[in-house]
Tab-separated table of C-alpha atoms and ligand atoms in Angstrom:
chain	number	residue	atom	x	y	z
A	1	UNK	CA	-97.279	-15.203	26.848
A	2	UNK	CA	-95.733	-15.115	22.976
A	3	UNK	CA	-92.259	-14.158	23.353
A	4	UNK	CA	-89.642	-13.547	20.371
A	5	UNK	CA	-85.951	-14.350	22.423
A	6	UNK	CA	-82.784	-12.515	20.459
A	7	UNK	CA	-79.376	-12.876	21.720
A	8	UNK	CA	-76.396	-13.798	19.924
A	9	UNK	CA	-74.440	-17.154	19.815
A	10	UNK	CA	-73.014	-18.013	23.049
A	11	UNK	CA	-74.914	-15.253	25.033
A	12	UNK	CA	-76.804	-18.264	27.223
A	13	UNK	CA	-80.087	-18.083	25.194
A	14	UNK	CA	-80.388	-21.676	25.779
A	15	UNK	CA	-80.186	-21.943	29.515
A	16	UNK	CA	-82.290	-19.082	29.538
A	17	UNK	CA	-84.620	-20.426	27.543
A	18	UNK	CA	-84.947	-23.924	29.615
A	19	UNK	CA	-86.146	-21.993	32.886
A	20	UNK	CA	-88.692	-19.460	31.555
A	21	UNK	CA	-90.330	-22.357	29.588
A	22	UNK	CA	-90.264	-24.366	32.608
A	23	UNK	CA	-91.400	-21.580	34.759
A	24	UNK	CA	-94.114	-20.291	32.623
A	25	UNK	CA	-95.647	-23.384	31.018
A	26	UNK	CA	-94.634	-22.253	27.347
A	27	UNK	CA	-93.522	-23.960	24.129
A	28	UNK	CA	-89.988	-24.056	23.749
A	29	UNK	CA	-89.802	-23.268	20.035
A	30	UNK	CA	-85.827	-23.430	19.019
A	31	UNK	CA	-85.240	-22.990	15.593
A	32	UNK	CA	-81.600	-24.358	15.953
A	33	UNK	CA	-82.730	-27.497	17.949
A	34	UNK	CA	-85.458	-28.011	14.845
A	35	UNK	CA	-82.811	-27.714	12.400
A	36	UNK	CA	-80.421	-30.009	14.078
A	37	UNK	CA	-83.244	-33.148	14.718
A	38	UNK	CA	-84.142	-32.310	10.945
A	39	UNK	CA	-80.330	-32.668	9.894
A	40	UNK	CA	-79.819	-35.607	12.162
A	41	UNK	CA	-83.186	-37.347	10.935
A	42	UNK	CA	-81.601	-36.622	7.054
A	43	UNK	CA	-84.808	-35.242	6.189
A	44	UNK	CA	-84.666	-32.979	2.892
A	45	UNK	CA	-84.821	-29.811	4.768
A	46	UNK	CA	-82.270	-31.192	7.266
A	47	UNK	CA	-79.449	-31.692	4.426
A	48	UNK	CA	-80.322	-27.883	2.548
A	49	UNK	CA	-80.267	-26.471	5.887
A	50	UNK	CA	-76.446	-28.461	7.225
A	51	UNK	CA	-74.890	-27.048	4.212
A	52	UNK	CA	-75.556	-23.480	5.678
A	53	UNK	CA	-75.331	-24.131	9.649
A	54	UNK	CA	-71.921	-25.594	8.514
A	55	UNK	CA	-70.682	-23.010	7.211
A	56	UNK	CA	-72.483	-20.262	9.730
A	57	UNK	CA	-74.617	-18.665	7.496
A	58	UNK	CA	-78.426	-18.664	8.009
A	59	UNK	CA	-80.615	-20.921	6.081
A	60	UNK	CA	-83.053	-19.181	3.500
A	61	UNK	CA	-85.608	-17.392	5.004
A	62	UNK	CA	-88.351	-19.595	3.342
A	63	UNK	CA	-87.238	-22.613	4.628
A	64	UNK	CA	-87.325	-21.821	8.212
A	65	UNK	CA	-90.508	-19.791	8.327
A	66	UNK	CA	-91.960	-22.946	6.822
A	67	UNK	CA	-91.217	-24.894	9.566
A	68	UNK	CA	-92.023	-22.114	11.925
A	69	UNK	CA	-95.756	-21.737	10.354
A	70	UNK	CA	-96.455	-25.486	10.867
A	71	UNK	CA	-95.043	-25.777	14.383
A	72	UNK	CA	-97.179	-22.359	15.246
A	73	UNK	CA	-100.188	-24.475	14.226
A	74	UNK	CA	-99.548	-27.028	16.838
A	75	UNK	CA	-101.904	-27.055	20.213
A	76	UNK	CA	-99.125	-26.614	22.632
A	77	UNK	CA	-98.463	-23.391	20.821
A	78	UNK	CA	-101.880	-21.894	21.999
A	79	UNK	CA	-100.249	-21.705	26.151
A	80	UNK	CA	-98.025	-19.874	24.775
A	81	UNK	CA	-94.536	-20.366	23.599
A	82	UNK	CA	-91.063	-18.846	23.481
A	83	UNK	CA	-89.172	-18.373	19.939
A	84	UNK	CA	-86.152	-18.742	20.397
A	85	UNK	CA	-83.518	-17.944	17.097
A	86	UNK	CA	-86.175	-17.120	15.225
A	87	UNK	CA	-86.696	-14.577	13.681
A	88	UNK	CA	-83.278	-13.967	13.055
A	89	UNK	CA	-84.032	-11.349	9.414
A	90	UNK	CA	-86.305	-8.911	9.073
A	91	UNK	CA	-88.146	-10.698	5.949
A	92	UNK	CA	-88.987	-13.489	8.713
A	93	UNK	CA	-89.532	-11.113	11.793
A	94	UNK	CA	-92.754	-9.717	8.798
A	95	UNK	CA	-93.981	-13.475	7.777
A	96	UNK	CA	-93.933	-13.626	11.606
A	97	UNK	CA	-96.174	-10.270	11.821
A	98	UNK	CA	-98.655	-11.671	9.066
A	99	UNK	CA	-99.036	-15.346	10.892
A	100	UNK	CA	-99.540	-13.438	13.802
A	101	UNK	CA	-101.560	-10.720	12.803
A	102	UNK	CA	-103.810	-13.305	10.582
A	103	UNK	CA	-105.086	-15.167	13.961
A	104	UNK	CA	-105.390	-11.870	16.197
A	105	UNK	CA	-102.203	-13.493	18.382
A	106	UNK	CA	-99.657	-10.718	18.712
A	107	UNK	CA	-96.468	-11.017	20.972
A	108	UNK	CA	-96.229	-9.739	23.838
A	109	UNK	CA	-92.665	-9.400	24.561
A	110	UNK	CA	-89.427	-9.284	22.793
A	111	UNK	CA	-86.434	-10.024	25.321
A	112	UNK	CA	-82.741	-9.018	24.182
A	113	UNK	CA	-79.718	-10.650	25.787
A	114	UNK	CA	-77.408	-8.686	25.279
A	115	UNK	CA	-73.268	-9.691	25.783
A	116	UNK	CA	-70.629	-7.931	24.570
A	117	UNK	CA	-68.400	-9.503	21.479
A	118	UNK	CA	-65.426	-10.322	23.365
A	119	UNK	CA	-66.593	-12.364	26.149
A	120	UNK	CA	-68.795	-14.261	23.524
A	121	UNK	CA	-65.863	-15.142	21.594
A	122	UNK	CA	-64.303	-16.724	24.773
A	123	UNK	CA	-67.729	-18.714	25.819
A	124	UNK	CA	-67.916	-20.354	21.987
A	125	UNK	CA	-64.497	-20.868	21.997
A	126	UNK	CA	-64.603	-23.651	24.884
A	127	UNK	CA	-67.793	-24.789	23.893
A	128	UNK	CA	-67.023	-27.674	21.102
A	129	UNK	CA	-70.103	-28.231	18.591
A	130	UNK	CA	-69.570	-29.250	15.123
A	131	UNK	CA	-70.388	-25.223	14.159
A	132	UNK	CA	-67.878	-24.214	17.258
A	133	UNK	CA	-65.002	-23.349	14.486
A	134	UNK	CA	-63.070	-20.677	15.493
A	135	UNK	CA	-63.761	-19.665	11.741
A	136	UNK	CA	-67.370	-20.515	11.896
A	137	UNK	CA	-67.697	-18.559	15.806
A	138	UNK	CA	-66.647	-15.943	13.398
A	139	UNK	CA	-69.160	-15.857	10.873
A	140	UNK	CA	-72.365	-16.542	13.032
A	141	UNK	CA	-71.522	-13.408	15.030
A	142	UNK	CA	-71.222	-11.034	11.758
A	143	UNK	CA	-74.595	-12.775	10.890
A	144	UNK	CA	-75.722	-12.007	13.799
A	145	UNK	CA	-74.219	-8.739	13.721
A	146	UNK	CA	-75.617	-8.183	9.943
A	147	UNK	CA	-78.411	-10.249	9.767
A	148	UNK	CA	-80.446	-10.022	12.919
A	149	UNK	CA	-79.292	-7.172	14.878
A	150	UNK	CA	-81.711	-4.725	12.860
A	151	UNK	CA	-84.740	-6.785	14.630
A	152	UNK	CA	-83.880	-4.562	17.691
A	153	UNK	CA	-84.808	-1.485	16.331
A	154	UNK	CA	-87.706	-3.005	14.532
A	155	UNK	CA	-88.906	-4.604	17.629
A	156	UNK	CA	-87.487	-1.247	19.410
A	157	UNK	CA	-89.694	1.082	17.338
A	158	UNK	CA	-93.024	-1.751	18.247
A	159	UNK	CA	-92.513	-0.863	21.864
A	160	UNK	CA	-91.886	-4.624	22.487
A	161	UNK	CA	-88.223	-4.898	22.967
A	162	UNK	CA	-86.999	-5.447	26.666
A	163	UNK	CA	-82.841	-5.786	26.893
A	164	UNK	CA	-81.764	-8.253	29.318
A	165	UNK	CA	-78.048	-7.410	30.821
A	166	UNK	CA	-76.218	-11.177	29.735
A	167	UNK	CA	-73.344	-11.092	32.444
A	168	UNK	CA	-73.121	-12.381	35.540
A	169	UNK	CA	-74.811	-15.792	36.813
A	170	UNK	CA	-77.027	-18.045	35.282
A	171	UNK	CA	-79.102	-17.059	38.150
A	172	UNK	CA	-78.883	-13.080	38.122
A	173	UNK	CA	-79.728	-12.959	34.617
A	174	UNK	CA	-82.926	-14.968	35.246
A	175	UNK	CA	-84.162	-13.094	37.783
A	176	UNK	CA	-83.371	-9.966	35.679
A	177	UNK	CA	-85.788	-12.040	33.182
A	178	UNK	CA	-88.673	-12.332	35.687
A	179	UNK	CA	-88.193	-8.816	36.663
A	180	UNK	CA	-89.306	-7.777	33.268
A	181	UNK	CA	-91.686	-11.247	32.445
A	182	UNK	CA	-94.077	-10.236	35.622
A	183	UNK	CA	-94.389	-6.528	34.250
A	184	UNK	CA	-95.305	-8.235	31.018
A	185	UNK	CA	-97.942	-11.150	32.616
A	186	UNK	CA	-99.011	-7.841	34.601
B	201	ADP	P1	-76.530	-19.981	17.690
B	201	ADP	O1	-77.514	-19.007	18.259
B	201	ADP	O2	-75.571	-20.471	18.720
B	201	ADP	O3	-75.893	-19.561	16.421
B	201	ADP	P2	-78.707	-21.808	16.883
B	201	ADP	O4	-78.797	-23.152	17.485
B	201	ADP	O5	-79.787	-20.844	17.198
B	201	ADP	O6	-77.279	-21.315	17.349
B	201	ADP	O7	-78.586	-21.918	15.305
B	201	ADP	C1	-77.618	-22.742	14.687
B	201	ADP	C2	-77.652	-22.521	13.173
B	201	ADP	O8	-78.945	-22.851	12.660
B	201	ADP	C3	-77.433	-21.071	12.737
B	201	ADP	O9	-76.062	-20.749	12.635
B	201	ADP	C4	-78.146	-21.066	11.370
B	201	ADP	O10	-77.356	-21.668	10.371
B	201	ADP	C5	-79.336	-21.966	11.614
B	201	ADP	N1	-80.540	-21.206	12.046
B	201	ADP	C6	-81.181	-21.300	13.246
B	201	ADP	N2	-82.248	-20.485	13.290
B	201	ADP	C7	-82.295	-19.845	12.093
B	201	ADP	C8	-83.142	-18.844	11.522
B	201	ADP	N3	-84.193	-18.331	12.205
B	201	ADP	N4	-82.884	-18.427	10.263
B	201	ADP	C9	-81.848	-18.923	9.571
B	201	ADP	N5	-81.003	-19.840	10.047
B	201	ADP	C10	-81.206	-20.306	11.292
């Protein structure tokens, strides 16, 4: 399975994220974890892209679907993988289309997890990374809001999108994942 993952900071992508990979055998492809190993490594890309996560703005579109296209390449990619934060504009959700569409591998699912603004701002509040600014908590969400939010109605109009409710237990919302994964795998 090729699935895009959209949710907004602190809606529990990540935990989410941990058990379908390890339930369905796919690439966990995190465009935040990539960012922070390349900031932490002080690669090139690494220090462009801290001066933007810092400040909780997204880094440039051409940057990150760079790194995207050359981890796509990779075998483990061809079991199937799950993107998770990416895309995150419509400009990359189309560079994704084209990589996709140029090797006949389309997705097969886009999964929304959805949580209202109010109970986010209360999860990223007692959460404490470096980007965990009240200030910062702040701007990521109007990104989010701004910036990637118009995916769903892309995706939406595709017939790909699938919202997951994000309340409740770590459990519940999993096995409202797998509810909608096995009609996918189906
Ligand atoms: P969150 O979803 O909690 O905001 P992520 O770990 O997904 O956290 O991303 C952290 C930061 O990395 C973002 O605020 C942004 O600066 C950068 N980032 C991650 N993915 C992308 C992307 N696809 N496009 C642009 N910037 C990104």
């Amino acid at each position: 399975m090729r699935i895009v993952f959209i949710g907004p900071p602190g809606a529990g992508k990540g935990t989410q994220a941990e058990r379908m990979i390890a339930t369905y055998g796919l690439a966990h492809l995190s465009t935040g974890d990539m960012l922070r190993a390349a900031r932490d490594a002080r690669t090139e890309v690494g220090q462009k892209a801290e001066q933007y996560m810092s400040a909780g703005q997204l880094v440039p579109d051409d940057i990150i679907v760079a790194i995207i296209r050359d981890r796509l390449g990779e075998p483990d990619c061809r079991r199937g993988y799950l993107l998770d934060g990416f895309p995150r504009t419509i400009a990359q959700a189309e560079a994704l289309d084209q990589m996709l569409a140029s090797e006949k591998t389309p997705l097969d699912v886009v999964l929304e997890l959805r949580v209202p603004d109010d109970e986010l701002f209360q999860r990223l509040a007692g959460r404490g990374r470096a980007d965990d600014k009240p200030e910062v908590i702040r701007q990521r969400l109007v990104a989010y809001r701004q910036q990637t939010e118009p995916l769903l109605d892309y995706y939406g109009k595709r017939g790909l999108l699938k919202t997951i409710d994000g309340l409740g237990t770590p459990d519940d919302i999993f096995e409202r994942i797998r509810a909608v994964l096995g009609g996918v795998a189906a």
